[in-house]
mmCIF file with all atom_site columns, C-alpha atoms in Angstrom:
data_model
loop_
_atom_site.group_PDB
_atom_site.id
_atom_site.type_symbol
_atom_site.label_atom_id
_atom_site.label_alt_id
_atom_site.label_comp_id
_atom_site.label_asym_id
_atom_site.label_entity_id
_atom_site.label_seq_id
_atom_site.pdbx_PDB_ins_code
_atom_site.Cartn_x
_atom_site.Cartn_y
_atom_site.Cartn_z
_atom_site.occupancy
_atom_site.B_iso_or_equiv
_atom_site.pdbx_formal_charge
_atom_site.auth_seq_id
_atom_site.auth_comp_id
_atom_site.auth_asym_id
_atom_site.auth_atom_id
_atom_site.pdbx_PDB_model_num
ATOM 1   C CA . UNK P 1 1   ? 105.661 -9.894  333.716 1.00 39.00 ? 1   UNK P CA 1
ATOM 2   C CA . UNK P 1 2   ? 104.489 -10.855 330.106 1.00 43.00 ? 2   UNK P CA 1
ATOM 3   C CA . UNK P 1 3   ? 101.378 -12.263 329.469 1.00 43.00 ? 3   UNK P CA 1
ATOM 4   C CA . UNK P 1 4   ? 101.628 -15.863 327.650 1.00 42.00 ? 4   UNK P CA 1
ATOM 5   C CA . UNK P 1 5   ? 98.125  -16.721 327.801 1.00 41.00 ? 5   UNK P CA 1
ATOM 6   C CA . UNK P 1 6   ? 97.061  -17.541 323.821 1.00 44.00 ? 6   UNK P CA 1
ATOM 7   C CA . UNK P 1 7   ? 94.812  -19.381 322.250 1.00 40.00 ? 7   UNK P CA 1
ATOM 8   C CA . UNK P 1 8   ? 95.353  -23.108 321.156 1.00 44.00 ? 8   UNK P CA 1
ATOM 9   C CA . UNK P 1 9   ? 97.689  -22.811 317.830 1.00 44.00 ? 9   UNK P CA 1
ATOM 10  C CA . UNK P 1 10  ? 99.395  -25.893 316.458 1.00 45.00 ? 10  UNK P CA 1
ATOM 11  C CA . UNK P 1 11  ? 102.194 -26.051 313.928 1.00 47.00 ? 11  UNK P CA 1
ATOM 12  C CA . UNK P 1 12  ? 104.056 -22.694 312.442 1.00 53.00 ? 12  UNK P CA 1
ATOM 13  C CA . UNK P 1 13  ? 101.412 -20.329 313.907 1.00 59.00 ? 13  UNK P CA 1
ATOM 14  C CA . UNK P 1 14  ? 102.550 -21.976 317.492 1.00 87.00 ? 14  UNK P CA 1
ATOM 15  C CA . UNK P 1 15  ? 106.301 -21.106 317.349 1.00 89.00 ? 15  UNK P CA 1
ATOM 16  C CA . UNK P 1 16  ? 105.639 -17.743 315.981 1.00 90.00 ? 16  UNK P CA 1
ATOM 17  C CA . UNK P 1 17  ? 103.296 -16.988 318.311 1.00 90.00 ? 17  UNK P CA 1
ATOM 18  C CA . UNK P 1 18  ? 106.627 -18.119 321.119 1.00 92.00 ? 18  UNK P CA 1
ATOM 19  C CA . UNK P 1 19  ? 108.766 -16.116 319.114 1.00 90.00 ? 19  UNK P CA 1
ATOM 20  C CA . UNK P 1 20  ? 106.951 -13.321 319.170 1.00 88.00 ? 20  UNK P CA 1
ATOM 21  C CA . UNK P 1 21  ? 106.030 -13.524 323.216 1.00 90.00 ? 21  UNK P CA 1
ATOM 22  C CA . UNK P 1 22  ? 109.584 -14.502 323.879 1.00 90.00 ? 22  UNK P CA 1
ATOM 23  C CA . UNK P 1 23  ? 110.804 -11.239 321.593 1.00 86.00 ? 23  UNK P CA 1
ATOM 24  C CA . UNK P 1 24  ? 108.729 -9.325  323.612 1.00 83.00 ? 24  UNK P CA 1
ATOM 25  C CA . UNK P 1 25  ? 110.210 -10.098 327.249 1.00 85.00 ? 25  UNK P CA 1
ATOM 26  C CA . UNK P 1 26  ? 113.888 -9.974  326.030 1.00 83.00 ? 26  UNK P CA 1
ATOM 27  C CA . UNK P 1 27  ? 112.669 -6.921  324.964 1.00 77.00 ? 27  UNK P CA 1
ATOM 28  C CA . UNK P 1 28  ? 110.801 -5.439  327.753 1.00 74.00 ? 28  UNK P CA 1
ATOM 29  C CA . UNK P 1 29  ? 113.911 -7.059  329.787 1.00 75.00 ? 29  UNK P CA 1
ATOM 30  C CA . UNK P 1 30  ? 112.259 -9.743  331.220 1.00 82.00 ? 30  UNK P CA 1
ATOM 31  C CA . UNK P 1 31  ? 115.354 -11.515 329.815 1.00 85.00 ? 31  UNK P CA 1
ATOM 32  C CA . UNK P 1 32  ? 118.640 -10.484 330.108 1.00 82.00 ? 32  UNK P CA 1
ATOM 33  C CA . UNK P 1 33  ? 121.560 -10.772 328.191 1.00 82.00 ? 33  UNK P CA 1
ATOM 34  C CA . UNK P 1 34  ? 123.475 -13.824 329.009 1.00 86.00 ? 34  UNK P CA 1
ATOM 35  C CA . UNK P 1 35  ? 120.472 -15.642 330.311 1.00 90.00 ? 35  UNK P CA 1
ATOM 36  C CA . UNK P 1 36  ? 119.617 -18.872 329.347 1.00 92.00 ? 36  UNK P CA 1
ATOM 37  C CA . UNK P 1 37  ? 116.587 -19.954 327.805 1.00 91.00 ? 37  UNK P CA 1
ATOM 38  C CA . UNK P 1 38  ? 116.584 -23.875 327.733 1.00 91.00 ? 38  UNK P CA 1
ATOM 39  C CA . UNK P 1 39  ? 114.396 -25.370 325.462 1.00 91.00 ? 39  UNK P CA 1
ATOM 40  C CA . UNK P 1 40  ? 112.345 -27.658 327.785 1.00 91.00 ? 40  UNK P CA 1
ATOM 41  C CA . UNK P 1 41  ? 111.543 -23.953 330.156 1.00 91.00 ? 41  UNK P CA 1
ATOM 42  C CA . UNK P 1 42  ? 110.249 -22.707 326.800 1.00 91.00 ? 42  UNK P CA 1
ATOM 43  C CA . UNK P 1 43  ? 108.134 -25.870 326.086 1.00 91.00 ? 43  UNK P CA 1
ATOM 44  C CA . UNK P 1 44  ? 106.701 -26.175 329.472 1.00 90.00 ? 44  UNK P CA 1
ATOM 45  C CA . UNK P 1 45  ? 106.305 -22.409 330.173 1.00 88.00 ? 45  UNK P CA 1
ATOM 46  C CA . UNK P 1 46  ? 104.274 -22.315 326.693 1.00 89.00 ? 46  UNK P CA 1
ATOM 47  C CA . UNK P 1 47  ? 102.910 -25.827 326.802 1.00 88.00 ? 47  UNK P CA 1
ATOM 48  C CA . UNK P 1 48  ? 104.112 -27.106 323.676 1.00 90.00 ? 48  UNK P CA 1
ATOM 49  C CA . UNK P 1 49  ? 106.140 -29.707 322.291 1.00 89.00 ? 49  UNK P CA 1
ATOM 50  C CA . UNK P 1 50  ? 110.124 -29.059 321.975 1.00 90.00 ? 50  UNK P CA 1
ATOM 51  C CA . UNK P 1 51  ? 109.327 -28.561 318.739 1.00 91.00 ? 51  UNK P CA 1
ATOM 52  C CA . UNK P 1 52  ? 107.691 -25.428 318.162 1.00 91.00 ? 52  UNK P CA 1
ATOM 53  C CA . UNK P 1 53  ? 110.093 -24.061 321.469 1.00 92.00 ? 53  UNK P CA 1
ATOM 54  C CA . UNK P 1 54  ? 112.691 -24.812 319.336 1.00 92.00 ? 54  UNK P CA 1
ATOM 55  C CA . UNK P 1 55  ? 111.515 -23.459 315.818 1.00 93.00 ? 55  UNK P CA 1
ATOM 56  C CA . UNK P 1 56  ? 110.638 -19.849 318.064 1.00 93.00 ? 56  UNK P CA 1
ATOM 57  C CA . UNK P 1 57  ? 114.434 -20.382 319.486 1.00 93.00 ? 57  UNK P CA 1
ATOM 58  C CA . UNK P 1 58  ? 115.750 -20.547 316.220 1.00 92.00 ? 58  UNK P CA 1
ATOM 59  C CA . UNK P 1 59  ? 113.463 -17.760 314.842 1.00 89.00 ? 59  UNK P CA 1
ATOM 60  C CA . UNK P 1 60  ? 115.172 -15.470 317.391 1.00 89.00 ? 60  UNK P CA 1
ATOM 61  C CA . UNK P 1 61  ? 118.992 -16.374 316.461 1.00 89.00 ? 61  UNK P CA 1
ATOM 62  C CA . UNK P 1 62  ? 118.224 -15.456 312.646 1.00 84.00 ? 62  UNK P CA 1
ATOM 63  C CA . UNK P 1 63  ? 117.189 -12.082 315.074 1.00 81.00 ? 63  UNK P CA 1
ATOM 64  C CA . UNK P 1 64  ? 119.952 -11.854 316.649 1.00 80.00 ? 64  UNK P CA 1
ATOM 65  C CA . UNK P 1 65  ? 118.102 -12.053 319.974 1.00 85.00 ? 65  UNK P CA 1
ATOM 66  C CA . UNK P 1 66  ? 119.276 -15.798 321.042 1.00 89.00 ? 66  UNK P CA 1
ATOM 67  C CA . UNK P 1 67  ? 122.865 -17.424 320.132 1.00 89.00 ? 67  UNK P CA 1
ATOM 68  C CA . UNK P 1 68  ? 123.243 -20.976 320.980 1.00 91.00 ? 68  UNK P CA 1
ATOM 69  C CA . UNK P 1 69  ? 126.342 -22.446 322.294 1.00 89.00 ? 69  UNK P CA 1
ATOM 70  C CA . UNK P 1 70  ? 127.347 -26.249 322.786 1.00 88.00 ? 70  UNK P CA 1
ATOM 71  C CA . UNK P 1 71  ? 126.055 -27.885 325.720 1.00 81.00 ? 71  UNK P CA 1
ATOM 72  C CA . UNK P 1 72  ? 124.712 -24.717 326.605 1.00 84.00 ? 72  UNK P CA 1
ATOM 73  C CA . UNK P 1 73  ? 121.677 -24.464 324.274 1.00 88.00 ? 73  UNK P CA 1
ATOM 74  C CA . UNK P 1 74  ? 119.682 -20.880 323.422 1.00 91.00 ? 74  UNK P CA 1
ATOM 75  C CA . UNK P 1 75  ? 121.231 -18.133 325.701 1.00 91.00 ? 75  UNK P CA 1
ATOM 76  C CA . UNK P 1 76  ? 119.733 -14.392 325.436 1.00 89.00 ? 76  UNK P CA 1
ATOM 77  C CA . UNK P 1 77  ? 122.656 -12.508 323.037 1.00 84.00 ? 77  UNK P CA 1
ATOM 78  C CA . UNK P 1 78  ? 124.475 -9.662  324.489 1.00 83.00 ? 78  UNK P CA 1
ATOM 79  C CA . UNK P 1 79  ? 126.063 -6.812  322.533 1.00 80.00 ? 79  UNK P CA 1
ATOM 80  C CA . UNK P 1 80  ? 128.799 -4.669  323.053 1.00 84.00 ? 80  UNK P CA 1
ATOM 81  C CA . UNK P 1 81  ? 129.345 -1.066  322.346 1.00 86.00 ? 81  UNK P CA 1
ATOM 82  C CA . UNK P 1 82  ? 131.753 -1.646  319.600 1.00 89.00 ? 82  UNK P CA 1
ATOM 83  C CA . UNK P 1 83  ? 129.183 -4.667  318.076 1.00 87.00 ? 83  UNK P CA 1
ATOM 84  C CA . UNK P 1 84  ? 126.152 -1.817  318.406 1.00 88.00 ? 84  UNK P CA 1
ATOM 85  C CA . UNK P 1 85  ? 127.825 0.702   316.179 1.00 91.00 ? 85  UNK P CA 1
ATOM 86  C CA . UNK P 1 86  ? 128.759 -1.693  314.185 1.00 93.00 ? 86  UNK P CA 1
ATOM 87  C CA . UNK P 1 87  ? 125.026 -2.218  313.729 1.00 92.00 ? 87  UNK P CA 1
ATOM 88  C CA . UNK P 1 88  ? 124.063 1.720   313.604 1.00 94.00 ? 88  UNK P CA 1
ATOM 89  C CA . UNK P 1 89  ? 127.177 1.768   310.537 1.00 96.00 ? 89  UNK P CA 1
ATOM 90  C CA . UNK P 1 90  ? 124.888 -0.903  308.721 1.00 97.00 ? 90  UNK P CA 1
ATOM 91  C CA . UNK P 1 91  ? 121.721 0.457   309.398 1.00 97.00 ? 91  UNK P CA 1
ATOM 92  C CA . UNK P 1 92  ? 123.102 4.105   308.261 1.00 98.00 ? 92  UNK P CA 1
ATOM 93  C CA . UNK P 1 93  ? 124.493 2.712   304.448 1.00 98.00 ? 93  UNK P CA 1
ATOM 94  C CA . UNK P 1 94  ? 120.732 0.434   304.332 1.00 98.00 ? 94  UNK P CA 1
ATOM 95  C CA . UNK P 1 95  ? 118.414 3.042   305.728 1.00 98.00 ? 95  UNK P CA 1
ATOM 96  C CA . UNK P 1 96  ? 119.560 5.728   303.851 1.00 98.00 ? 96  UNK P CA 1
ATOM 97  C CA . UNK P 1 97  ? 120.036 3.383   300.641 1.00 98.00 ? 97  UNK P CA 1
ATOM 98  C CA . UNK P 1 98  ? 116.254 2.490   300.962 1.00 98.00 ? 98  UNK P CA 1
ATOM 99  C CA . UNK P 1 99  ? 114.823 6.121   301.673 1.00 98.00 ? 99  UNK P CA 1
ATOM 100 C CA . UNK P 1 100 ? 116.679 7.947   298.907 1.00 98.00 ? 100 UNK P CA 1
ATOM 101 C CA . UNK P 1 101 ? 114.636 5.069   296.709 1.00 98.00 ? 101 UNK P CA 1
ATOM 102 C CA . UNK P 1 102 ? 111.691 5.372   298.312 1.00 98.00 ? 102 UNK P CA 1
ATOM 103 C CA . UNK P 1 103 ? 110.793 8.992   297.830 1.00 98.00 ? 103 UNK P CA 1
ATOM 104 C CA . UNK P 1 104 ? 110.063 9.723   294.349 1.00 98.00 ? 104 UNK P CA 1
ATOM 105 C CA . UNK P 1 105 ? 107.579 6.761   294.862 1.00 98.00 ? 105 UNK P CA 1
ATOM 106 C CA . UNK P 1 106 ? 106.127 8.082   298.211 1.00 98.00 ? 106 UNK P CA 1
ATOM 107 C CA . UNK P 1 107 ? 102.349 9.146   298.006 1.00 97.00 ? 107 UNK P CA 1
ATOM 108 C CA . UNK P 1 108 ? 99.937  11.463  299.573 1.00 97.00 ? 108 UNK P CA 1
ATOM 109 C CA . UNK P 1 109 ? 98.757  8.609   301.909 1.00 98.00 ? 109 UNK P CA 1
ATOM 110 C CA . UNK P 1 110 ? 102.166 8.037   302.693 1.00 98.00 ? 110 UNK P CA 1
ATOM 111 C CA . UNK P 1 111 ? 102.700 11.482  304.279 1.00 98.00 ? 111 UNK P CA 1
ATOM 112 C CA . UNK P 1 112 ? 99.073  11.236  305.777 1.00 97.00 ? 112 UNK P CA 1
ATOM 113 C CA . UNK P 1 113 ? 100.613 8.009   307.346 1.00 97.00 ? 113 UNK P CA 1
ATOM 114 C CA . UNK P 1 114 ? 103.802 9.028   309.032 1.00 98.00 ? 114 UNK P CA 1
ATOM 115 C CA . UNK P 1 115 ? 102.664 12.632  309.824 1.00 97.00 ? 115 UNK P CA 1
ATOM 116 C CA . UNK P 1 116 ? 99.472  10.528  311.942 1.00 97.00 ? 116 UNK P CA 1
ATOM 117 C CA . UNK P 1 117 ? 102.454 8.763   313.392 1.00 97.00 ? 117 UNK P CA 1
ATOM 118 C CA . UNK P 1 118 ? 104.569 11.699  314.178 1.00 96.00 ? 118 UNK P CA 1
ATOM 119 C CA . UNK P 1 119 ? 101.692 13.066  315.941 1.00 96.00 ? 119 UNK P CA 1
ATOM 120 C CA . UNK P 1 120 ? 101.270 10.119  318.195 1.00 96.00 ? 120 UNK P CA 1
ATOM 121 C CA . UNK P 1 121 ? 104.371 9.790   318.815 1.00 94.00 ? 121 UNK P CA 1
ATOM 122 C CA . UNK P 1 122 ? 104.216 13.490  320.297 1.00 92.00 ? 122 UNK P CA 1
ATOM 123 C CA . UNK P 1 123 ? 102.162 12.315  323.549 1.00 90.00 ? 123 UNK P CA 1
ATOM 124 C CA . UNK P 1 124 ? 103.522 8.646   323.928 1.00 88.00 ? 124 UNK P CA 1
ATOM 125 C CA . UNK P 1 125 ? 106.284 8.257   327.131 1.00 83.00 ? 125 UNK P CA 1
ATOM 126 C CA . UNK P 1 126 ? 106.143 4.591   327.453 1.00 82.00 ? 126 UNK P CA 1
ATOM 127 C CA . UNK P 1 127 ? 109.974 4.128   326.488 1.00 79.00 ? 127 UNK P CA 1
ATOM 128 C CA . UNK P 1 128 ? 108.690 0.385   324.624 1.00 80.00 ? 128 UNK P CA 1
ATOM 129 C CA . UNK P 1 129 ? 105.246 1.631   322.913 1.00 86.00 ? 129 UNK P CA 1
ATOM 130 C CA . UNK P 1 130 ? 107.413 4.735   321.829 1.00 88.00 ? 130 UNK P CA 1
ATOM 131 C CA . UNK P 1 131 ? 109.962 2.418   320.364 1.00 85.00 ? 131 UNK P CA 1
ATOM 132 C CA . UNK P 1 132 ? 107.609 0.231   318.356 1.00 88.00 ? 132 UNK P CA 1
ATOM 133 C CA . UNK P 1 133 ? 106.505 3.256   317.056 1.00 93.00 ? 133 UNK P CA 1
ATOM 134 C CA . UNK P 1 134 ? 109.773 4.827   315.999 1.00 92.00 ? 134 UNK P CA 1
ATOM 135 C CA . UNK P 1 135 ? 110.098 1.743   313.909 1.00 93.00 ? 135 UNK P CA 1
ATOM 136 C CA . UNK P 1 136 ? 106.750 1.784   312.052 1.00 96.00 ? 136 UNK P CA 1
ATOM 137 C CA . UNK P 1 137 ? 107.626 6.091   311.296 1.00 97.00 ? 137 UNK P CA 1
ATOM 138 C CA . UNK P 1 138 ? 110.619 4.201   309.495 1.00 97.00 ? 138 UNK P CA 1
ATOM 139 C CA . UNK P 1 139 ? 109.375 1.102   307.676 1.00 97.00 ? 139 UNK P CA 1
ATOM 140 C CA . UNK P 1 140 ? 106.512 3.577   306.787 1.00 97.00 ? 140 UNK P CA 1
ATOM 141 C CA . UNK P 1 141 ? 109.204 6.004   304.888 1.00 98.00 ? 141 UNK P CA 1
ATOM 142 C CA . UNK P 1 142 ? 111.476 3.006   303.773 1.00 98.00 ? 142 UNK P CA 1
ATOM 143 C CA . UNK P 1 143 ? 108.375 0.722   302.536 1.00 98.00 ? 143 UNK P CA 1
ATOM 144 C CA . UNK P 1 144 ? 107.827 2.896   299.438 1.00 98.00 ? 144 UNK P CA 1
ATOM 145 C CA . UNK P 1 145 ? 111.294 1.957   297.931 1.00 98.00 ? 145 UNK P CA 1
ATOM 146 C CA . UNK P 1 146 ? 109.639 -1.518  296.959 1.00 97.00 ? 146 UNK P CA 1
ATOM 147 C CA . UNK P 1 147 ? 113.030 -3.882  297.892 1.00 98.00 ? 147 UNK P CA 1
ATOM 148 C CA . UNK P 1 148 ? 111.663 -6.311  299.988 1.00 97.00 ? 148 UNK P CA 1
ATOM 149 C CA . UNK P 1 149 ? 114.798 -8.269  301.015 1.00 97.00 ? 149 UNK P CA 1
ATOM 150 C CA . UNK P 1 150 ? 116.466 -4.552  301.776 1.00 97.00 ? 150 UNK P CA 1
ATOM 151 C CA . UNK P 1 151 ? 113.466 -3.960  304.199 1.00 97.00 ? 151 UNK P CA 1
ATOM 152 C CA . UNK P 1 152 ? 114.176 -7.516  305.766 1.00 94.00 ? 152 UNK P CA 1
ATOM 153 C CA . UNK P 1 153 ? 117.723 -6.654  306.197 1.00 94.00 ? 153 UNK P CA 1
ATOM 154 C CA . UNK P 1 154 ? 117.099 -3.291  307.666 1.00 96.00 ? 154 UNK P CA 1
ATOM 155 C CA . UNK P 1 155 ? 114.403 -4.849  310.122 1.00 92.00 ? 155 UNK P CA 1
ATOM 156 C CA . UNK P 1 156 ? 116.573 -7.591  311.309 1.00 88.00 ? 156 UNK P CA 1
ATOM 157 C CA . UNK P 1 157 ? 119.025 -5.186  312.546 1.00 91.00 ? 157 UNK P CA 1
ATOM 158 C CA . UNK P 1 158 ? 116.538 -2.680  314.055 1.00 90.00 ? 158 UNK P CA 1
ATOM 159 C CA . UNK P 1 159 ? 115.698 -5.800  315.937 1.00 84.00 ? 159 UNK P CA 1
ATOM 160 C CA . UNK P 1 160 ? 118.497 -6.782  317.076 1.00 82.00 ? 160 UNK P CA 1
ATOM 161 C CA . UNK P 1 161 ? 118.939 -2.842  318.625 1.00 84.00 ? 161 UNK P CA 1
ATOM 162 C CA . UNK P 1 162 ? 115.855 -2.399  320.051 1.00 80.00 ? 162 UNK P CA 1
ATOM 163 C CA . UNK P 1 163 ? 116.383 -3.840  323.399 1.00 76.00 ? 163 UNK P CA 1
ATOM 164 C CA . UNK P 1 164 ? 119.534 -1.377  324.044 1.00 76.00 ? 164 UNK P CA 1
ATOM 165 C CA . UNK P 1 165 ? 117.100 1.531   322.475 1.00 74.00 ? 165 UNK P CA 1
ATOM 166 C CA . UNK P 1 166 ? 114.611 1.067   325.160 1.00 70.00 ? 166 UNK P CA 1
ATOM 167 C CA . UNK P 1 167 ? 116.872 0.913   327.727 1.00 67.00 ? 167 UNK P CA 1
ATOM 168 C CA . UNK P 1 168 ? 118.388 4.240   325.886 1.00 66.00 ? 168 UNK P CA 1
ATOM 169 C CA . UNK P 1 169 ? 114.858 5.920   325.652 1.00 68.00 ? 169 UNK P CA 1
ATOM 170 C CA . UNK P 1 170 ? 114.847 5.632   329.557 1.00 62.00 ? 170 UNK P CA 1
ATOM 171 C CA . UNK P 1 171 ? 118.019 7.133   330.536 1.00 56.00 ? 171 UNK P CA 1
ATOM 172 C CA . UNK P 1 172 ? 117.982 10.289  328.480 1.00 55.00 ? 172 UNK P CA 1
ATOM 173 C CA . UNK P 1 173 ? 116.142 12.949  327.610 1.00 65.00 ? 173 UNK P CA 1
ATOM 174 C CA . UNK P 1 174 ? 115.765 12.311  323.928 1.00 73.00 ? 174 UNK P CA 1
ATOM 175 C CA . UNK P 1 175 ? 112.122 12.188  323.029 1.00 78.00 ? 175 UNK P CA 1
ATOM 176 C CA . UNK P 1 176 ? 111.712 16.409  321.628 1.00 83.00 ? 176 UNK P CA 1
ATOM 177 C CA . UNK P 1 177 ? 115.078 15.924  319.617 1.00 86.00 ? 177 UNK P CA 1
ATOM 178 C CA . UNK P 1 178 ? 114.116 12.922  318.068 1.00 89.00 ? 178 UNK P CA 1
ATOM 179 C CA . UNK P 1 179 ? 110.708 14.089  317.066 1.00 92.00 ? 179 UNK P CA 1
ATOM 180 C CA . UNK P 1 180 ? 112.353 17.649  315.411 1.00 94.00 ? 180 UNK P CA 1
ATOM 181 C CA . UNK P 1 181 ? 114.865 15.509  313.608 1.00 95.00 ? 181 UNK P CA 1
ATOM 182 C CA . UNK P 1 182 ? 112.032 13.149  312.211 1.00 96.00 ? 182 UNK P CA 1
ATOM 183 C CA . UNK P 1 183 ? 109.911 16.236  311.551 1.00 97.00 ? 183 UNK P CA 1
ATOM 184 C CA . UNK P 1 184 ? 113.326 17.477  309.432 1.00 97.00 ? 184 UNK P CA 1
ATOM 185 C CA . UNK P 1 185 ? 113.738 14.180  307.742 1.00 98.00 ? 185 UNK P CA 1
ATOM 186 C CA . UNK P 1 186 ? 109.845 14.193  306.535 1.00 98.00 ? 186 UNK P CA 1
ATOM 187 C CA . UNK P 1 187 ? 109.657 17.675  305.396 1.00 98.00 ? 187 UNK P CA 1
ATOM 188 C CA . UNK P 1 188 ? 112.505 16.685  303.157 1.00 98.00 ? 188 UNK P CA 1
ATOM 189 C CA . UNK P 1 189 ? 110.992 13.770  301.947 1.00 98.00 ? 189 UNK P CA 1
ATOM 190 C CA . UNK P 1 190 ? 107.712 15.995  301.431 1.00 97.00 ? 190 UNK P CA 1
ATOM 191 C CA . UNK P 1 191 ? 109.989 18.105  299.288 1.00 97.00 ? 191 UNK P CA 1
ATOM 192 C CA . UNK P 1 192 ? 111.515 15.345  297.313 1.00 97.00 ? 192 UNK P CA 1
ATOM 193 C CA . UNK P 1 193 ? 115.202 16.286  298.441 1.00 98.00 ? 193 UNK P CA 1
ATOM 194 C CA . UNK P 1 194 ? 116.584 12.933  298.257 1.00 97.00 ? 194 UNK P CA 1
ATOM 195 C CA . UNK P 1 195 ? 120.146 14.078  299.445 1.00 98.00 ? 195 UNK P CA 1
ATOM 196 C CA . UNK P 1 196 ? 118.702 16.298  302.236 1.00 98.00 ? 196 UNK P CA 1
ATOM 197 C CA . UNK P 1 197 ? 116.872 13.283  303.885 1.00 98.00 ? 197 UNK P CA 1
ATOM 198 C CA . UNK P 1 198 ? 119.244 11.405  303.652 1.00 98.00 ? 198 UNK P CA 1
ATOM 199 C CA . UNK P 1 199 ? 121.996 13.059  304.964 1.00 98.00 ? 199 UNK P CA 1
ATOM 200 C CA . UNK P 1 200 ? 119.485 14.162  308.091 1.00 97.00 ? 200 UNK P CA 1
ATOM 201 C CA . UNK P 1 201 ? 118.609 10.311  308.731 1.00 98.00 ? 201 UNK P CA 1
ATOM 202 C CA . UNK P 1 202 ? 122.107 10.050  308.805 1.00 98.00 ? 202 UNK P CA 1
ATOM 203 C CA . UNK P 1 203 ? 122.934 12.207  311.099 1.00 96.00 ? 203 UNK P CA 1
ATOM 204 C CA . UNK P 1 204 ? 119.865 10.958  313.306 1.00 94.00 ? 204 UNK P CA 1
ATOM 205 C CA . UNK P 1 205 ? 120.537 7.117   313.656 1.00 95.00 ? 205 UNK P CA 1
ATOM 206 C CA . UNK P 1 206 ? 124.923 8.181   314.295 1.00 94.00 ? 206 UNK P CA 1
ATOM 207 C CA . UNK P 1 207 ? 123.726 10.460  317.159 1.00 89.00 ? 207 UNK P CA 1
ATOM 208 C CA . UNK P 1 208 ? 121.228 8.037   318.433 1.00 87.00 ? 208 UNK P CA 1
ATOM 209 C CA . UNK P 1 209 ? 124.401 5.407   317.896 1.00 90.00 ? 209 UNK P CA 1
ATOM 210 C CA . UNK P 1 210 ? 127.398 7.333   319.548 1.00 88.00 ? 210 UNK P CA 1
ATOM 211 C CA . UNK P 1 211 ? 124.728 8.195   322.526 1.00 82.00 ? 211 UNK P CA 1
ATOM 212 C CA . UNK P 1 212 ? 123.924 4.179   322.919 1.00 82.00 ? 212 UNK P CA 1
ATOM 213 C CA . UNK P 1 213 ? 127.487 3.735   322.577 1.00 85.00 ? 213 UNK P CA 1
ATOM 214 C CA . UNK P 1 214 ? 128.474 5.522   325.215 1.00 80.00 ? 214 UNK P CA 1
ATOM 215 C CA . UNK P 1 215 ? 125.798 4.164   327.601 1.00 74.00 ? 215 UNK P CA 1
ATOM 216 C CA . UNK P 1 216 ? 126.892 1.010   326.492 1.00 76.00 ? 216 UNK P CA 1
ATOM 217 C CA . UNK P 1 217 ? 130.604 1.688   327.938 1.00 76.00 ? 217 UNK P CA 1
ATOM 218 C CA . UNK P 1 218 ? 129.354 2.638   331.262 1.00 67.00 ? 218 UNK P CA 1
#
């Protein structure tokens, strides 16, 4: 179970500190798609006024974690296979948008950076520590491209994934062939071969996408 013990926070700091707990569970699976998450549970769980539950509600539907329905309130969103690649097809044209900016700006820290993360990444198995550090390997190549509300965009949908991605991570042997295809997507970048690295991230998030797809299906 997730840990909700926190320290006393009052006003915006309170419902993003729910957000973030809540983001957590749905995304450890704690939560499940479909299930409801009333807004008086979340108060009382948290011990907060319906206030903040409900800012940290409606924090997750601009995720794409919660959708609220009439008379239903905040329910845990479900996607399907078809709404999933619909996501990877976004996060293909944004990603590959935002690294084919960002590499004449990238920097020798920069490569210090995501080759320190590469390396971690090398010895972590937890399927949800592994995830969270897939996605800082690619706001840490996307970040130099300086577009702010691009990086929003592209994080919003990573969110929205990374539920299905853990689940993904533990039902296939994909750990080695994601690490040689981010090794082949840096050394690019290291080369300043925009159209190379691009083309290779690519073809890395529409495997990863047909693969969840098809687990999806099942």
């Amino acid at each position: 179970m997730t840990d909700f013990t926190r320290p006393r926070l009052t006003g915006t700091a309170t419902s993003e500190w729910i957000a973030a707990a809540l983001r957590q569970a749905i995304l450890q699976g704690e939560y499940k798609g479909g299930q409801p998450l009333p807004q008086d549970e979340v108060a009382a769980r948290f011990g907060v006024s319906k206030i903040p539950a409900r800012e940290a509600l409606l924090q997750l539907k601009a995720e794409g974690l919660v959708t609220f329905y009439p008379n239903r309130g905040a329910v845990v969103s479900e996607l399907s296979a078809d709404e999933v690649d619909e996501i990877y097809a976004m996060r293909i044209a944004l990603e590959t948008l935002a690294l084919r900016r960002a590499i004449p700006n990238m920097t020798r820290a920069d490569f210090v950076r995501l080759d320190g993360l590469i390396t971690i990444m090398d010895d972590e198995r937890d399927a949800l520590k592994w995830s969270a550090l897939n996605w800082e390997f690619h706001a840490a190549l996307y970040r130099p491209c300086n577009m702010p509300r691009l990086l929003d965009a592209i994080r919003a949908l990573h969110t929205n994934v990374q539920r299905y991605v853990v689940i993904y991570l533990t039902s296939v042997d994909y750990h080695a062939e994601a690490q040689r295809q981010h090794r082949v997507i840096l050394r690019a970048c290291r080369r300043g071969n925009a159209d190379l690295a691009a083309d290779q991230l690519a073809k890395h998030l529409g495997q990863a996408a047909r693969k969840m797809t098809v687990l999806l299906k099942k």
